[in-house]
């Protein structure tokens, strides 16, 4: 069944239970380029058949579904092809304690309060430059229960799994493979990739902050479920507030200084608890990145990042 480092051996079911940086690069590239190809095909179909996705609202929800479905399909498809046990490799099989989930919920709300003024400031800054991209990412009106449920499934549930599997389960996990506990390098690099992945100037700073926090709690607890819960609750709160309390964002932005101060104190306290109680990896999980794996991963990371940065500039200029 293999030799050398047990973490790189093939298991009895012929599937690897650990991923490496090469896996992370390939999954990241798939997650970027597969949706990009589909986004080129869809307009062509719409051009040939004008009635196809003619309704703007339907087109928005179909686009959201496809983007998240293709992320999941990319990671699952790669694991099937590469014989990787996606559950074990991303640490979805690791249970979390009840207080991990409770603190993740508190952390999600505090992060939302902290990030809303930042997002507003970025939007206003771009507007001051004559750029208004608010309409491009605006969610359709959540004016009935069915639309709210649809939004929860497509904007909260699916991204919580699809994006966490890729950006924490594969990339952050692989980057931290040589460290026993929390790797600052893995946290910062995976968060930067997560931010650039959004390919939007408006969604750059606050996704980076969110990515840093989700990567830290993921490594601290050793389970992907912690970051999945945090990601889900963050998006879920945004949806619910948009539906029942649309003035919440205005209130937070208008009172930003004291709300951000309280939120920062909560975030720091909760993160301290996570880091203080961080789990240590077992010996078979300590897998320093080899030169061969690094070299294999670089073309995939570079190509996907170049495309994301190109789209970031394209969105800014267009």
Short mmCIF file of C-alpha atoms in Angstrom, two decimals:
data_model
loop_
_atom_site.label_atom_id
_atom_site.label_comp_id
_atom_site.label_asym_id
_atom_site.label_seq_id
_atom_site.Cartn_x
_atom_site.Cartn_y
_atom_site.Cartn_z
CA UNK A 1 0.00 0.00 0.00
CA UNK A 2 2.96 2.35 -0.29
CA UNK A 3 6.01 3.27 1.71
CA UNK A 4 7.70 6.26 3.29
CA UNK A 5 5.51 8.92 4.91
CA UNK A 6 2.23 7.18 5.93
CA UNK A 7 0.32 10.35 5.06
CA UNK A 8 1.21 9.89 1.39
CA UNK A 9 0.35 6.19 1.24
CA UNK A 10 -2.62 4.72 -0.60
CA UNK A 11 -5.24 3.33 1.77
CA UNK A 12 -6.96 -0.03 1.53
CA UNK A 13 -9.81 1.43 -0.52
CA UNK A 14 -7.24 2.77 -3.00
CA UNK A 15 -7.95 6.39 -2.07
CA UNK A 16 -5.57 8.89 -0.51
CA UNK A 17 -6.70 10.26 2.84
CA UNK A 18 -4.42 13.31 2.68
CA UNK A 19 -4.20 15.97 -0.01
CA UNK A 20 -1.08 17.90 -0.97
CA UNK A 21 -0.28 21.27 -2.53
CA UNK A 22 -0.40 19.80 -6.04
CA UNK A 23 -3.97 18.68 -5.38
CA UNK A 24 -4.78 22.17 -4.10
CA UNK A 25 -3.43 23.83 -7.24
CA UNK A 26 -5.34 21.52 -9.57
CA UNK A 27 -8.63 21.87 -7.69
CA UNK A 28 -8.23 25.66 -7.58
CA UNK A 29 -7.60 25.81 -11.33
CA UNK A 30 -10.64 23.64 -12.01
CA UNK A 31 -12.77 25.81 -9.73
CA UNK A 32 -11.78 28.91 -11.70
CA UNK A 33 -11.70 27.70 -15.29
CA UNK A 34 -14.68 25.33 -15.39
CA UNK A 35 -17.19 28.07 -14.40
CA UNK A 36 -15.37 30.47 -16.75
CA UNK A 37 -15.90 28.14 -19.71
CA UNK A 38 -19.59 27.72 -18.83
CA UNK A 39 -19.96 31.51 -18.50
CA UNK A 40 -18.77 31.81 -22.11
CA UNK A 41 -21.08 29.08 -23.40
CA UNK A 42 -24.23 30.44 -21.72
CA UNK A 43 -24.26 33.84 -23.53
CA UNK A 44 -23.77 32.02 -26.83
CA UNK A 45 -26.83 29.85 -26.09
CA UNK A 46 -28.78 32.96 -25.08
CA UNK A 47 -27.77 34.63 -28.33
CA UNK A 48 -28.89 31.66 -30.42
CA UNK A 49 -32.10 31.24 -28.40
CA UNK A 50 -33.25 34.67 -27.08
CA UNK A 51 -35.99 33.10 -24.97
CA UNK A 52 -33.45 31.06 -22.98
CA UNK A 53 -33.00 32.68 -19.54
CA UNK A 54 -34.67 35.84 -20.81
CA UNK A 55 -35.97 36.71 -17.34
CA UNK A 56 -33.29 38.65 -15.44
CA UNK A 57 -34.21 37.21 -12.03
CA UNK A 58 -34.21 33.64 -13.30
CA UNK A 59 -30.88 34.29 -15.01
CA UNK A 60 -29.39 35.54 -11.73
CA UNK A 61 -30.44 32.47 -9.72
CA UNK A 62 -29.38 30.05 -12.45
CA UNK A 63 -25.99 31.76 -12.55
CA UNK A 64 -25.59 31.48 -8.76
CA UNK A 65 -26.59 27.82 -8.82
CA UNK A 66 -24.23 26.97 -11.67
CA UNK A 67 -21.28 28.76 -10.07
CA UNK A 68 -21.60 26.81 -6.82
CA UNK A 69 -22.57 23.52 -8.46
CA UNK A 70 -19.53 23.70 -10.72
CA UNK A 71 -17.27 24.35 -7.72
CA UNK A 72 -18.60 21.24 -6.02
CA UNK A 73 -18.43 19.25 -9.23
CA UNK A 74 -14.82 20.35 -9.80
CA UNK A 75 -13.62 19.24 -6.38
CA UNK A 76 -15.64 16.01 -6.30
CA UNK A 77 -14.71 15.17 -9.89
CA UNK A 78 -11.03 15.71 -9.19
CA UNK A 79 -11.18 13.49 -6.10
CA UNK A 80 -12.88 10.72 -8.07
CA UNK A 81 -10.31 10.99 -10.87
CA UNK A 82 -7.33 11.42 -8.54
CA UNK A 83 -8.53 8.78 -6.08
CA UNK A 84 -8.68 11.14 -3.12
CA UNK A 85 -11.05 10.54 -0.23
CA UNK A 86 -12.62 14.02 -0.21
CA UNK A 87 -14.21 13.58 3.23
CA UNK A 88 -11.03 12.60 5.02
CA UNK A 89 -8.65 14.72 2.92
CA UNK A 90 -10.53 17.94 3.69
CA UNK A 91 -11.28 16.94 7.32
CA UNK A 92 -15.02 16.76 6.86
CA UNK A 93 -14.90 13.56 8.89
CA UNK A 94 -13.66 15.38 12.00
CA UNK A 95 -16.31 16.15 14.59
CA UNK A 96 -16.39 19.47 16.41
CA UNK A 97 -17.33 20.35 19.96
CA UNK A 98 -20.57 22.17 20.69
CA UNK A 99 -18.72 25.29 21.76
CA UNK A 100 -16.90 25.38 18.42
CA UNK A 101 -20.25 25.69 16.65
CA UNK A 102 -21.56 28.24 19.18
CA UNK A 103 -18.48 30.43 18.87
CA UNK A 104 -18.58 30.15 15.07
CA UNK A 105 -22.11 31.59 15.11
CA UNK A 106 -21.07 34.48 17.37
CA UNK A 107 -18.00 35.06 15.23
CA UNK A 108 -20.07 35.17 12.03
CA UNK A 109 -22.31 37.95 13.33
CA UNK A 110 -19.37 39.94 14.71
CA UNK A 111 -17.53 39.62 11.39
CA UNK A 112 -20.60 40.83 9.51
CA UNK A 113 -20.83 43.93 11.71
CA UNK A 114 -17.10 44.56 11.30
CA UNK A 115 -17.06 44.04 7.53
CA UNK A 116 -20.19 45.99 6.54
CA UNK A 117 -18.57 49.43 7.09
CA UNK A 118 -15.46 48.24 5.23
CA UNK A 119 -17.52 47.06 2.28
CA UNK A 120 -19.45 50.34 2.29
CA UNK A 121 -16.22 52.36 2.40
CA UNK A 122 -14.78 50.42 -0.56
CA UNK A 123 -18.00 50.91 -2.52
CA UNK A 124 -18.02 54.66 -1.78
CA UNK A 125 -14.34 54.95 -2.72
CA UNK A 126 -14.96 53.31 -6.08
CA UNK A 127 -18.04 55.49 -6.59
CA UNK A 128 -15.84 58.52 -5.92
CA UNK A 129 -13.67 57.37 -8.81
CA UNK A 130 -16.75 57.27 -11.01
CA UNK A 131 -17.24 53.50 -10.73
CA UNK A 132 -20.56 52.00 -9.61
CA UNK A 133 -20.60 48.22 -9.46
CA UNK A 134 -23.31 47.82 -6.83
CA UNK A 135 -25.93 46.75 -9.38
CA UNK A 136 -23.70 44.00 -10.82
CA UNK A 137 -23.75 41.95 -7.62
CA UNK A 138 -27.15 43.01 -6.28
CA UNK A 139 -29.39 40.14 -5.19
CA UNK A 140 -32.98 40.17 -6.49
CA UNK A 141 -35.64 41.31 -4.05
CA UNK A 142 -36.41 38.74 -1.35
CA UNK A 143 -40.11 39.53 -1.22
CA UNK A 144 -41.56 36.09 -0.45
CA UNK A 145 -40.75 32.96 1.55
CA UNK A 146 -39.93 30.90 -1.55
CA UNK A 147 -37.29 33.37 -2.72
CA UNK A 148 -35.76 33.52 0.76
CA UNK A 149 -35.52 29.71 0.90
CA UNK A 150 -33.98 29.68 -2.58
CA UNK A 151 -31.46 32.31 -1.50
CA UNK A 152 -30.57 30.34 1.64
CA UNK A 153 -29.89 27.20 -0.40
CA UNK A 154 -27.93 28.88 -3.21
CA UNK A 155 -26.17 31.69 -1.34
CA UNK A 156 -25.66 30.17 2.11
CA UNK A 157 -25.73 26.37 2.03
CA UNK A 158 -23.98 25.64 -1.28
CA UNK A 159 -21.10 28.16 -0.91
CA UNK A 160 -20.51 27.00 2.67
CA UNK A 161 -19.63 23.55 1.34
CA UNK A 162 -18.32 24.27 -2.16
CA UNK A 163 -15.95 27.10 -1.23
CA UNK A 164 -14.82 25.66 2.11
CA UNK A 165 -13.87 22.34 0.54
CA UNK A 166 -11.65 24.11 -1.99
CA UNK A 167 -10.17 27.09 -0.14
CA UNK A 168 -9.84 25.63 3.34
CA UNK A 169 -10.07 21.85 2.82
CA UNK A 170 -7.64 21.71 -0.10
CA UNK A 171 -5.58 24.90 -0.29
CA UNK A 172 -5.25 25.96 3.35
CA UNK A 173 -4.92 22.38 4.51
CA UNK A 174 -2.15 21.63 2.01
CA UNK A 175 -0.26 24.85 2.77
CA UNK A 176 -0.23 24.02 6.48
CA UNK A 177 0.87 20.44 5.95
CA UNK A 178 4.31 20.94 7.48
CA UNK A 179 3.11 22.69 10.63
CA UNK A 180 1.80 21.04 13.77
CA UNK A 181 -0.85 23.64 14.63
CA UNK A 182 -1.79 26.95 12.97
CA UNK A 183 0.32 28.15 10.06
CA UNK A 184 0.25 31.92 9.47
CA UNK A 185 1.52 31.31 5.93
CA UNK A 186 -1.37 28.97 5.16
CA UNK A 187 -3.90 31.39 6.67
CA UNK A 188 -2.70 34.46 4.77
CA UNK A 189 -2.08 32.81 1.39
CA UNK A 190 -5.36 30.87 1.35
CA UNK A 191 -7.26 34.02 2.43
CA UNK A 192 -5.61 36.05 -0.35
CA UNK A 193 -6.53 33.40 -2.91
CA UNK A 194 -10.09 33.34 -1.53
CA UNK A 195 -10.33 37.13 -1.91
CA UNK A 196 -8.92 37.22 -5.43
CA UNK A 197 -11.22 34.36 -6.44
CA UNK A 198 -14.22 36.71 -6.15
CA UNK A 199 -12.81 38.68 -9.12
CA UNK A 200 -14.40 41.91 -7.93
CA UNK A 201 -12.86 45.10 -6.49
CA UNK A 202 -15.86 45.44 -4.17
CA UNK A 203 -15.38 41.92 -2.81
CA UNK A 204 -11.69 41.95 -2.01
CA UNK A 205 -10.93 43.34 1.45
CA UNK A 206 -13.76 41.86 3.51
CA UNK A 207 -13.46 38.38 1.89
CA UNK A 208 -9.75 38.47 2.81
CA UNK A 209 -10.63 39.21 6.45
CA UNK A 210 -13.30 36.52 6.42
CA UNK A 211 -10.88 34.09 4.77
CA UNK A 212 -8.23 34.68 7.44
CA UNK A 213 -10.73 33.96 10.22
CA UNK A 214 -12.20 30.86 8.55
CA UNK A 215 -8.73 29.45 7.84
CA UNK A 216 -7.67 30.03 11.44
CA UNK A 217 -10.69 28.32 13.00
CA UNK A 218 -10.35 25.49 10.48
CA UNK A 219 -6.75 24.82 11.48
CA UNK A 220 -7.44 25.42 15.17
CA UNK A 221 -10.26 22.87 15.38
CA UNK A 222 -8.90 20.45 12.78
CA UNK A 223 -12.37 20.15 11.26
CA UNK A 224 -13.85 21.68 8.13
CA UNK A 225 -17.24 21.81 9.84
CA UNK A 226 -16.20 24.84 11.89
CA UNK A 227 -15.48 26.98 8.84
CA UNK A 228 -18.53 25.56 7.04
CA UNK A 229 -20.77 26.69 9.91
CA UNK A 230 -19.07 30.09 10.07
CA UNK A 231 -19.41 30.59 6.31
CA UNK A 232 -23.03 29.46 6.28
CA UNK A 233 -24.11 31.63 9.21
CA UNK A 234 -22.36 34.70 7.75
CA UNK A 235 -24.24 34.36 4.44
CA UNK A 236 -27.48 33.28 6.15
CA UNK A 237 -27.56 36.39 8.34
CA UNK A 238 -27.05 38.60 5.28
CA UNK A 239 -30.02 36.95 3.55
CA UNK A 240 -32.34 37.13 6.55
CA UNK A 241 -31.45 40.75 7.29
CA UNK A 242 -32.00 41.65 3.64
CA UNK A 243 -35.46 40.09 3.85
CA UNK A 244 -36.69 41.32 7.25
CA UNK A 245 -34.42 44.22 8.24
CA UNK A 246 -33.05 45.96 5.14
CA UNK A 247 -32.13 49.00 7.23
CA UNK A 248 -29.64 47.04 9.34
CA UNK A 249 -26.70 47.77 7.02
CA UNK A 250 -27.52 51.49 7.03
CA UNK A 251 -27.62 51.47 10.83
CA UNK A 252 -24.26 49.69 11.11
CA UNK A 253 -22.57 51.98 8.58
CA UNK A 254 -23.98 55.10 10.24
CA UNK A 255 -22.66 53.99 13.63
CA UNK A 256 -19.56 52.28 12.31
CA UNK A 257 -16.96 53.40 14.85
CA UNK A 258 -18.50 51.94 18.02
CA UNK A 259 -20.02 48.91 16.26
CA UNK A 260 -16.65 48.02 14.68
CA UNK A 261 -14.96 48.52 18.05
CA UNK A 262 -17.34 46.11 19.79
CA UNK A 263 -17.17 43.66 16.90
CA UNK A 264 -13.36 43.73 16.92
CA UNK A 265 -13.33 42.99 20.66
CA UNK A 266 -15.69 40.04 20.16
CA UNK A 267 -13.66 38.73 17.21
CA UNK A 268 -10.38 39.01 19.12
CA UNK A 269 -11.82 37.24 22.17
CA UNK A 270 -13.35 34.39 20.19
CA UNK A 271 -10.24 33.94 18.05
CA UNK A 272 -8.13 33.82 21.23
CA UNK A 273 -10.26 30.93 22.51
CA UNK A 274 -9.91 29.07 19.22
CA UNK A 275 -6.15 29.58 19.01
CA UNK A 276 -5.55 28.82 22.69
CA UNK A 277 -7.38 25.50 22.36
CA UNK A 278 -5.98 24.62 18.94
CA UNK A 279 -5.57 20.92 18.32
CA UNK A 280 -2.21 19.45 17.39
CA UNK A 281 -1.77 17.30 14.31
CA UNK A 282 -0.80 13.67 14.64
CA UNK A 283 2.61 12.60 13.37
CA UNK A 284 1.18 11.14 10.14
CA UNK A 285 -0.38 14.53 9.32
CA UNK A 286 2.93 16.42 9.36
CA UNK A 287 3.76 16.48 5.64
CA UNK A 288 6.30 19.15 4.65
CA UNK A 289 5.69 20.34 1.10
CA UNK A 290 8.18 18.68 -1.22
CA UNK A 291 9.90 20.48 -4.08
CA UNK A 292 8.21 18.11 -6.54
CA UNK A 293 4.73 18.88 -5.19
CA UNK A 294 5.42 22.62 -5.15
CA UNK A 295 6.65 22.59 -8.74
CA UNK A 296 3.62 20.59 -9.85
CA UNK A 297 1.24 23.04 -8.19
CA UNK A 298 2.79 26.31 -9.42
CA UNK A 299 1.48 26.27 -13.03
CA UNK A 300 -2.07 25.68 -11.80
CA UNK A 301 -1.94 28.36 -9.12
CA UNK A 302 -0.26 30.90 -11.42
CA UNK A 303 -2.70 30.32 -14.30
CA UNK A 304 -5.79 30.54 -12.07
CA UNK A 305 -4.53 33.58 -10.16
CA UNK A 306 -3.56 35.37 -13.36
CA UNK A 307 -7.06 34.79 -14.72
CA UNK A 308 -8.67 36.04 -11.48
CA UNK A 309 -6.51 39.18 -11.46
CA UNK A 310 -7.25 39.79 -15.13
CA UNK A 311 -10.98 39.56 -14.44
CA UNK A 312 -10.55 41.82 -11.37
CA UNK A 313 -9.01 44.52 -13.58
CA UNK A 314 -11.54 43.89 -16.35
CA UNK A 315 -14.45 44.36 -13.94
CA UNK A 316 -12.85 47.52 -12.60
CA UNK A 317 -12.32 49.01 -16.05
CA UNK A 318 -15.66 47.92 -17.49
#
